[in-house]
Coordinates of C-alpha atoms in Angstrom, one line a residue:
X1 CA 0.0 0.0 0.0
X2 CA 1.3 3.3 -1.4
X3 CA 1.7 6.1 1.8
X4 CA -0.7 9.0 0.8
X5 CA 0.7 12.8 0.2
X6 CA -0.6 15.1 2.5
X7 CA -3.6 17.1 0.8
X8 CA -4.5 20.6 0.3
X9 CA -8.2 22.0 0.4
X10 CA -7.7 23.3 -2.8
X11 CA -7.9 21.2 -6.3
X12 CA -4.4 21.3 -7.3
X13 CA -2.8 20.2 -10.4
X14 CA -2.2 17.0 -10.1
X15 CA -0.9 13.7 -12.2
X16 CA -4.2 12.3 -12.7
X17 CA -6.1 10.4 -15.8
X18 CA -9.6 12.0 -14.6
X19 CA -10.2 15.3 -16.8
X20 CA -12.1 18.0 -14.9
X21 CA -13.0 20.2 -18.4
X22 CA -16.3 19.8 -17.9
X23 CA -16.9 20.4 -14.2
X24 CA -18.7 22.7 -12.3
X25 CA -16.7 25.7 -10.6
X26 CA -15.9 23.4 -7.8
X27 CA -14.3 20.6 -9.6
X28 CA -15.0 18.2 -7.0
X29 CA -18.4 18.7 -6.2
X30 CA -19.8 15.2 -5.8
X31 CA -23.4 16.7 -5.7
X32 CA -23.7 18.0 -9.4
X33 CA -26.5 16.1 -10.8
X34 CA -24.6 15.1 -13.7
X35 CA -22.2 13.6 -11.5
X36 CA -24.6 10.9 -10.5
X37 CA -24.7 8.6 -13.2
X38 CA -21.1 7.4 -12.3
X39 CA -19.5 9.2 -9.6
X40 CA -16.3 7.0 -9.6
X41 CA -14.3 9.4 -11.4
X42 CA -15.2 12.5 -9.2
X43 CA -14.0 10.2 -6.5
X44 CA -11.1 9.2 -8.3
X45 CA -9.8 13.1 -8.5
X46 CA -11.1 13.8 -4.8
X47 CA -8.7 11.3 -3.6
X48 CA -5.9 12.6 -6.1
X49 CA -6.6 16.2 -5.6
X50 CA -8.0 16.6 -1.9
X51 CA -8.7 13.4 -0.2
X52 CA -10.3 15.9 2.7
X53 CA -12.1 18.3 0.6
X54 CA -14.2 21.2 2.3
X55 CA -17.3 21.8 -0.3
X56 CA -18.2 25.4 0.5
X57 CA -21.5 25.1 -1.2
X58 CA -22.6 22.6 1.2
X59 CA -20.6 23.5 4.6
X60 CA -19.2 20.2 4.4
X61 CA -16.0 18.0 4.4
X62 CA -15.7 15.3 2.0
X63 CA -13.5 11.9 3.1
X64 CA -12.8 10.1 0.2
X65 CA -9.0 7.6 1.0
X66 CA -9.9 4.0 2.3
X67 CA -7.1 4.9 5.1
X68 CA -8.6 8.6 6.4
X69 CA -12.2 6.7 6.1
X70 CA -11.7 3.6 7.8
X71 CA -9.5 6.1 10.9
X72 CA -12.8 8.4 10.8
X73 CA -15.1 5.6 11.4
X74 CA -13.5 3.6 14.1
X75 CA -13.4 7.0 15.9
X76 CA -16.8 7.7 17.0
X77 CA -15.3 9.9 19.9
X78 CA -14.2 12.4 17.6
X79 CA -16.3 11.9 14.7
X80 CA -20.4 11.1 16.1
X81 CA -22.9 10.0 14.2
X82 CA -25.4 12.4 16.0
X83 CA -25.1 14.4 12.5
X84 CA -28.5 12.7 11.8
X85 CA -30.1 13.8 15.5
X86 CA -32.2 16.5 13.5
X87 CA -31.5 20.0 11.7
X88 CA -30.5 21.9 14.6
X89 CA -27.2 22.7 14.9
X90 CA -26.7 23.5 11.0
X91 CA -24.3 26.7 10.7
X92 CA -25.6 27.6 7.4
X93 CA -28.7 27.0 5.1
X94 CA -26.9 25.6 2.3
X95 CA -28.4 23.5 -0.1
X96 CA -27.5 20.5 1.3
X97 CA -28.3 21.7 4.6
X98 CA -31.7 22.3 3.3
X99 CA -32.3 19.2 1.6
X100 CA -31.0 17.4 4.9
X101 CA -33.4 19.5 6.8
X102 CA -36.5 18.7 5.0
X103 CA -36.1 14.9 4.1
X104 CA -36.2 12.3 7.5
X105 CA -34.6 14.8 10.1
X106 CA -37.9 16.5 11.0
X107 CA -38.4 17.8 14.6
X108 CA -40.4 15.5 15.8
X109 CA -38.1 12.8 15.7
X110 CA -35.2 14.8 16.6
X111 CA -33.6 14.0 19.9
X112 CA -34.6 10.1 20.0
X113 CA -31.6 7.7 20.3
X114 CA -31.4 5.9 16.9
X115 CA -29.2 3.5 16.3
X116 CA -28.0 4.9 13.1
X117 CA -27.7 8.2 14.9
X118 CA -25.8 7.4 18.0
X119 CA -22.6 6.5 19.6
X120 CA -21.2 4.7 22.7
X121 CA -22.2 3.9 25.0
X122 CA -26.0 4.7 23.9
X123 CA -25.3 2.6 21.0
X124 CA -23.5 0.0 22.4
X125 CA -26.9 -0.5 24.6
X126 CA -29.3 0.1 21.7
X127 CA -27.0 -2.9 19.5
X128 CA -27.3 -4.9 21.9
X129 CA -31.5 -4.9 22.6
X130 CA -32.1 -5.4 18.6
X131 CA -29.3 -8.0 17.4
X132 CA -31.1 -11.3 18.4
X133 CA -33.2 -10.9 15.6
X134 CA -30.2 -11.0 13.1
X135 CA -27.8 -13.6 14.7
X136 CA -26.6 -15.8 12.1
X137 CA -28.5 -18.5 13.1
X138 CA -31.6 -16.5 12.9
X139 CA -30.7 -15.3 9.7
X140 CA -30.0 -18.7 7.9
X141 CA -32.7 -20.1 9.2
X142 CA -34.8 -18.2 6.6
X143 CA -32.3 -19.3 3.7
X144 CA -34.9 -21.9 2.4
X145 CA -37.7 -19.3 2.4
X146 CA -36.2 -16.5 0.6
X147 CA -35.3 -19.7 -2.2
X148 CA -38.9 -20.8 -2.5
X149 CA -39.9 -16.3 -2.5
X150 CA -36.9 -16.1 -5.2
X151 CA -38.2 -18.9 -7.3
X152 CA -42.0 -17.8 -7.5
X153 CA -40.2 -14.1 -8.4
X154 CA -38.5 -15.1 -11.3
X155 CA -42.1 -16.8 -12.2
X156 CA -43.5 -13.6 -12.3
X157 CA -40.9 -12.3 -14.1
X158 CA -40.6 -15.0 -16.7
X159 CA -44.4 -14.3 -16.9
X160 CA -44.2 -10.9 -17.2
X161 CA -42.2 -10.6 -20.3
X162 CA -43.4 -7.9 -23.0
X163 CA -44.3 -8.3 -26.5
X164 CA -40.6 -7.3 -27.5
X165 CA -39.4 -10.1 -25.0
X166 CA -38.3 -8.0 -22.2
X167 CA -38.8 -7.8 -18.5
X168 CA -37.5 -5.6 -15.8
X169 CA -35.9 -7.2 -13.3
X170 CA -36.1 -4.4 -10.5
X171 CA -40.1 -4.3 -10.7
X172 CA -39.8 -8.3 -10.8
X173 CA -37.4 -9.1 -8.5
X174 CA -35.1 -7.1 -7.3
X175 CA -37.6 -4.7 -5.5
X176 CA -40.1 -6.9 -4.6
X177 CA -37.4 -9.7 -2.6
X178 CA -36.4 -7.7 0.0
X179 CA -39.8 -5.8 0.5
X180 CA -41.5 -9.2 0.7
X181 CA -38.7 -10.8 3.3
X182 CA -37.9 -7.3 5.6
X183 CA -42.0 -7.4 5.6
X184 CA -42.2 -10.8 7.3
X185 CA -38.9 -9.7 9.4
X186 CA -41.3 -7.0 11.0
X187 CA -44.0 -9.0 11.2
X188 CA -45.9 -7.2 8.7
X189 CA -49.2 -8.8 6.7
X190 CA -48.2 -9.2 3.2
X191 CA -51.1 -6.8 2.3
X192 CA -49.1 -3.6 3.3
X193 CA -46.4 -4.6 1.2
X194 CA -46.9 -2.2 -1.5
X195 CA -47.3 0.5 1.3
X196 CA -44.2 -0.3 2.3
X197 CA -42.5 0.6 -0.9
X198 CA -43.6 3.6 -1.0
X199 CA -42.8 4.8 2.3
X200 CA -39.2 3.5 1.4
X201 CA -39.0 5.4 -1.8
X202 CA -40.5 8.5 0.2
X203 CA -37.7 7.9 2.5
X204 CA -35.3 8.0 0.7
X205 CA -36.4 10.2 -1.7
X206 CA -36.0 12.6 0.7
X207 CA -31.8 13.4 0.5
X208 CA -32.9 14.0 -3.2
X209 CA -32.1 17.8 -3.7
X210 CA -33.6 18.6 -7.0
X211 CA -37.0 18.3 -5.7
X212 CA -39.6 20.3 -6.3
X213 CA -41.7 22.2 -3.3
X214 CA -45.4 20.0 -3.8
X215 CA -42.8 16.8 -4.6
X216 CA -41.4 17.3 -1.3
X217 CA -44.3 18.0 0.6
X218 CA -46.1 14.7 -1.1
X219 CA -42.8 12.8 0.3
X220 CA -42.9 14.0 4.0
X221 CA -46.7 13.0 3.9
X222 CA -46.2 9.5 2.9
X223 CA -43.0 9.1 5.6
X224 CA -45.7 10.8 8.8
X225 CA -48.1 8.1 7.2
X226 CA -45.0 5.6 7.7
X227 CA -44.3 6.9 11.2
X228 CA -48.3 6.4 11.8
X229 CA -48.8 3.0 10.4
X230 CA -45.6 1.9 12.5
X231 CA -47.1 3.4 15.9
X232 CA -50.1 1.5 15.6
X233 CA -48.1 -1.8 15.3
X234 CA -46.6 -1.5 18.2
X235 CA -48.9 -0.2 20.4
X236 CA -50.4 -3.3 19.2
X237 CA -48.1 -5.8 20.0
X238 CA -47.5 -4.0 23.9
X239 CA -51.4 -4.9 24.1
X240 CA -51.1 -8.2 22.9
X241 CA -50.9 -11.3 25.4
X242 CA -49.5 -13.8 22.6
X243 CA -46.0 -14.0 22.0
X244 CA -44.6 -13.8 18.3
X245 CA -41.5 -14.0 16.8
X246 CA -40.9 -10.7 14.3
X247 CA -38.3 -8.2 15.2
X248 CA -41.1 -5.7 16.4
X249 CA -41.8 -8.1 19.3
X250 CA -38.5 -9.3 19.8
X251 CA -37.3 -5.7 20.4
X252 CA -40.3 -4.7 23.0
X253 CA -39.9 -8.4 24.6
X254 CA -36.3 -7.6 24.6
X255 CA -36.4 -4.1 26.6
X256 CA -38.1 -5.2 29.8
X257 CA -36.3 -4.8 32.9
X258 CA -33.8 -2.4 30.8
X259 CA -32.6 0.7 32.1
X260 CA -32.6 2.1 28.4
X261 CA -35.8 0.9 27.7
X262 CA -36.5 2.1 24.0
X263 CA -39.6 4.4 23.8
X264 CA -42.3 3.6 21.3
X265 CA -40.6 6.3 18.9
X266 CA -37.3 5.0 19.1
X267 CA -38.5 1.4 18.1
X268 CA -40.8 3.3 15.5
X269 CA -37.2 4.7 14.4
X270 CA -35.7 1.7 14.1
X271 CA -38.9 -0.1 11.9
X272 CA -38.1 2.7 9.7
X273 CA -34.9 2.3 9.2
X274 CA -34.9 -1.1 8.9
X275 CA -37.6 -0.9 6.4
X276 CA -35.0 1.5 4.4
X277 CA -31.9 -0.6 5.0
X278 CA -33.3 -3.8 4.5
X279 CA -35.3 -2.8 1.1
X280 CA -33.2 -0.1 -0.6
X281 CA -29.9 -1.5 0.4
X282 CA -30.6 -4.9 -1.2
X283 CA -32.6 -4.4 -3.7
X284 CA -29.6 -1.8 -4.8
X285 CA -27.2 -4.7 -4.2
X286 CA -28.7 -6.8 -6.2
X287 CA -29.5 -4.6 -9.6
X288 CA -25.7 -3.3 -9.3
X289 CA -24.3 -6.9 -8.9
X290 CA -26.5 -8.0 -12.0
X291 CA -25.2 -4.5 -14.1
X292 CA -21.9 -5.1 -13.0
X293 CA -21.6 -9.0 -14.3
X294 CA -23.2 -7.1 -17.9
X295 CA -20.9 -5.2 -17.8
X296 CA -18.1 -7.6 -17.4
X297 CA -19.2 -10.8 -19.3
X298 CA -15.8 -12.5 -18.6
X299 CA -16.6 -12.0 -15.1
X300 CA -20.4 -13.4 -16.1
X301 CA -18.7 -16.6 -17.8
X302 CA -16.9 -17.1 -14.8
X303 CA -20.0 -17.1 -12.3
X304 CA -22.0 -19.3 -14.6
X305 CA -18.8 -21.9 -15.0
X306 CA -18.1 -21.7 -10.9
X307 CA -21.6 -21.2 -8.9
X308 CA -20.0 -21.2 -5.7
X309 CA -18.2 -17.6 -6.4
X310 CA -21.8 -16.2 -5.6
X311 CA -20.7 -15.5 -2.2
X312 CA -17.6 -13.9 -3.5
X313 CA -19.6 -11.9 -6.4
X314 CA -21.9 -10.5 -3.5
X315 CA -18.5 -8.8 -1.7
X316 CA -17.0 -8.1 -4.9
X317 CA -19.9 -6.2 -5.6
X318 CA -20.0 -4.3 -2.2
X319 CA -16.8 -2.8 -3.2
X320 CA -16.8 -2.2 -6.9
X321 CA -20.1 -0.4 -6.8
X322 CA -21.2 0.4 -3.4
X323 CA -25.2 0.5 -2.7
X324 CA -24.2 2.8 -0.1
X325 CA -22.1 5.2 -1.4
X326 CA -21.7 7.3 2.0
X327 CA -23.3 8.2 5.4
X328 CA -22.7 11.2 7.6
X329 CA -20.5 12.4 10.9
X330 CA -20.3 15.6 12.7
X331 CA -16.4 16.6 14.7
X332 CA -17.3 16.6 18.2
X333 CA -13.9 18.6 18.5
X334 CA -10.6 20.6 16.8
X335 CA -9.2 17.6 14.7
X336 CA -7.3 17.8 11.3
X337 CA -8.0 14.3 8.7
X338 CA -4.9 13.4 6.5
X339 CA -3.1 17.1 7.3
X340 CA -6.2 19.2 7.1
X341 CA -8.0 21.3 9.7
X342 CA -11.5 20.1 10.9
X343 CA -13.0 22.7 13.1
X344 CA -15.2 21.1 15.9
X345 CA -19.2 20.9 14.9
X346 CA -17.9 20.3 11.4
X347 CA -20.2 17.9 8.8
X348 CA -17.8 15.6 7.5
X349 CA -19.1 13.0 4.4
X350 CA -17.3 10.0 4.3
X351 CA -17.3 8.8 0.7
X352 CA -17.6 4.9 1.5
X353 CA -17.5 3.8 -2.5
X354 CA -14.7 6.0 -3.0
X355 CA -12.6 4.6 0.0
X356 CA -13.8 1.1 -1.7
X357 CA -12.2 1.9 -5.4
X358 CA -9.1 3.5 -3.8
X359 CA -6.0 1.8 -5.4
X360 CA -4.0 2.3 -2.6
X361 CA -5.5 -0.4 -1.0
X362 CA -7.0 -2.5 -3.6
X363 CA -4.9 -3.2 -6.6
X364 CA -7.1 -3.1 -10.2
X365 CA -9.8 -0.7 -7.7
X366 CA -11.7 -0.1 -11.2
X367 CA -11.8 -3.6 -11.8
X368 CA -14.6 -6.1 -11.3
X369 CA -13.2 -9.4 -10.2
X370 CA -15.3 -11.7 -8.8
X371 CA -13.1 -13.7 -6.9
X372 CA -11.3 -10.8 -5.7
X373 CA -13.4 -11.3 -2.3
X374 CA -13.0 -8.2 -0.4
X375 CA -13.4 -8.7 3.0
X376 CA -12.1 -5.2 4.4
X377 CA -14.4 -3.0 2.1
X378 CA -16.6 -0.8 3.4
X379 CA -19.8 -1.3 1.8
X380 CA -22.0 -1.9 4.6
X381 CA -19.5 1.1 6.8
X382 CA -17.5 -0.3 8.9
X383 CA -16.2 0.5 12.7
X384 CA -19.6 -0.1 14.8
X385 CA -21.9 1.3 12.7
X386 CA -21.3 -1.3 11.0
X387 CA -24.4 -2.5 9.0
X388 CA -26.5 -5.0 11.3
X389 CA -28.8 -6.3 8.7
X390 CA -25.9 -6.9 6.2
X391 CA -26.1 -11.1 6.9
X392 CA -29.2 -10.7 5.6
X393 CA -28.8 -8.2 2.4
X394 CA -25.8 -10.7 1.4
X395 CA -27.7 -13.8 1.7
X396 CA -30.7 -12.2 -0.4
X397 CA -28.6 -11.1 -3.1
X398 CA -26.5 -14.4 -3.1
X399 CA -29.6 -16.1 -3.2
X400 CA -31.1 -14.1 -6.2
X401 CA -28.3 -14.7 -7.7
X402 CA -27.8 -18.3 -7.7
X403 CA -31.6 -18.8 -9.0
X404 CA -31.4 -16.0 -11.9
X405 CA -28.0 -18.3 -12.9
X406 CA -30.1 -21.4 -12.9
X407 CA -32.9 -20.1 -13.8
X408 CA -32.3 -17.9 -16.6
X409 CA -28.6 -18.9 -17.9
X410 CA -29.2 -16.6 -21.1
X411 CA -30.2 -13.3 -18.5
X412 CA -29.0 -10.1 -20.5
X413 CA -29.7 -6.1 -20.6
X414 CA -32.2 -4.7 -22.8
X415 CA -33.3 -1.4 -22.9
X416 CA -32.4 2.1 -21.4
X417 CA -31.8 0.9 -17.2
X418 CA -32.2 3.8 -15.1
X419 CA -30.6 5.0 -11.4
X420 CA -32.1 6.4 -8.9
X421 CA -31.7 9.8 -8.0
X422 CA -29.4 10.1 -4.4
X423 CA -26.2 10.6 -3.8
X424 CA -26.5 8.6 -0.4
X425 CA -27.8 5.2 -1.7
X426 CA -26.6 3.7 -5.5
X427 CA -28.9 1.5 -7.3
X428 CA -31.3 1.3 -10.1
X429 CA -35.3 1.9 -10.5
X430 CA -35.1 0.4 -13.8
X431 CA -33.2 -2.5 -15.7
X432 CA -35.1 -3.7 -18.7
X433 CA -33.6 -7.5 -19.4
X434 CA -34.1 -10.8 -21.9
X435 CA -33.1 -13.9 -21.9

């Protein structure tokens, strides 16, 4: 591994194959729509140019080296992840700011201990009262289930084909899999499924910053709805006398007799994001796995001659094209990263898919090897915020993945695929395929 120069603020000239002709004034700026379609090369001259780069425009520090990213986020002492406790605290209205502001970090929910949104030893205690549910052993016990769900998928999708012969494998499969699986996780009736869907997509929509005024106002009405439908469940199960076994009950069962006894909004918080991690994350997983081996059809041979690189693929794919690209942390003090000041109550963005393509630490980064098998990348985070339901994103997208090869040998693009529109998740709404 190479030892990184120290960096400047600044874009400097630099030895570099990415051309930055056609960039905005800030060169680096990560958030220019056009940028979104394949960020890798921004990332690629943020780590050659200023690997700690403070975005005026947005009041915020971008991390992009695998070594700075993976010191930031084992240090929860200096860098919290209370950044996503609500919008007070913002110095300025930027546009990020604003977009931050009016997505999921609303003040009513401001203030709750979220696991996403806390550090030790809160989070330590808040780990601990929701993990049972996603122990390995609970988690491969549902491996046969989410075959059988995976088979009668692909049905639908074989069934679904178009007059020109095409499908589209997000609508078919790779949405409605982890949907269908995180809904009988919760404990959900399979009726609510589309609901959930939308929620998720209102979510997430949310950190989208080209949306319009009545657009946003139609998102944050579908996420209260969310927040509604998710009280009612539990207030349900505290009232109920029969014991069940979905996380919702786990969690409350859990809490008795705890001094940190979660309040019915912070296990409302954690339904929701669960809901978004364990539906966006995979069904991104899965669609950029599936574009990737496209992409790369002598890394496609390989898969289809050696079915047991699935597992493999799956990590390869975590690295190479990162379903979350990056997450947020506020300096809880004076620090520098890599040489460069960080003032204290400074938002810092650490740019997990860029630290996951740097070729310091992985050699071929822009490569797609599936039997690289990355185990240090960092696309689930890493430190501990590391991703709890990750066992169970990996094993739906290895499972997918093992049926579509058996399945549908002959699985190909076809048509215009289209991303979604974040710069916090990576995935696709649309991939048009044949076979």
């Amino acid at each position: 591994m190479t030892t990184p120069t120290v960096p400047t603020t600044e874009a400097p000239a630099a030895a570099t194959d990415v051309a930055l002709d056609d960039f905005p004034p800030d060169p680096l700026d990560i958030f220019d729509p056009e940028v979104r379609g394949d960020p890798y090369p921004r990332y690629a001259a943020l780590r050659a140019q200023s690997p700690v780069h403070y975005l005026e425009a947005d009041d915020l520090y971008l991390v992009s080296r695998y070594d700075d990213l993976m010191g930031l986020l084992r240090d929860p002492g200096t860098f919290s992840s209370k950044f996503t406790q609500g919008p007070q605290g913002f110095r300025r209205r930027t546009r990020f700011n604003q977009q931050m502001q009016q997505s999921v970090m609303t003040e009513q929910f401001s203030g709750l201990r979220i696991l996403i949104g806390t550090d030790p030893p809160d989070h330590t205690t808040l780990r601990r009262l929701v993990a049972r549910p996603f122990t390995p052993r609970n988690i491969g016990a549902r491996e046969e289930h989410i075959r059988e769900i995976t088979h009668g998928l692909v049905d639908d999708l074989v069934a679904a084909r178009d007059s020109d012969g095409t499908a589209d494998l997000v609508r078919y499969l790779t949405y409605p899999l982890p949907v269908i699986v995180i809904a009988e996780v919760l404990g959900i009736p399979p009726e609510r499924r589309e609901d959930f869907k939308r929620w998720s997509d209102a979510f997430v929509g949310g950190f989208d910053g080209n949306l319009a005024e009545a657009e946003m106002l139609e998102r944050r009405t579908n996420m209260m709805e969310m927040f509604s439908y998710f009280n009612e469940v539990v207030e349900e199960r505290q009232a109920e006398a029969v014991e069940r076994d979905d996380v919702i009950s786990m969690i409350l069962a859990g809490t008795e007799g705890e001094d940190a006894k979660l309040s019915v909004p912070e296990v409302i918080m954690f339904c929701v994001l669960l809901l978004v991690a364990g539906n966006e994350t995979t069904t991104n997983l899965i669609g950029n796995l599936w574009n990737a081996l496209f992409e790369h059809p002598d890394q496609r041979a390989l898969l289809a001659a050696n079915p047991d690189l699935a597992t493999s693929a799956v990590e390869e794919a975590l690295r190479f094209d990162s379903p979350i690209q990056a997450l947020f942390r506020i300096a809880t003090r004076d620090t520098d990263l890599a040489g460069v000041p960080v003032p204290k109550d400074a938002r810092i963005m650490p740019l997990f898919a860029s630290g996951n393509r740097d070729e310091s630490h992985y050699e071929g980064a822009d490569q797609f090897l599936i039997n690289r098998n990355p185990t240090d990348h960092m696309g689930f985070g890493a430190g501990i915020h590391l991703c709890l339901g990750a066992p169970l994103a990996r094993l739906e997208t290895r499972i997918a993945t093992e049926v579509l090869l058996e399945r549908l040998p002959g699985l190909r693009p076809a048509g215009e695929a289209e991303r979604n529109q974040t710069n916090v998740l990576r995935g696709f709404r649309k991939l048009p395929v044949t076979w």
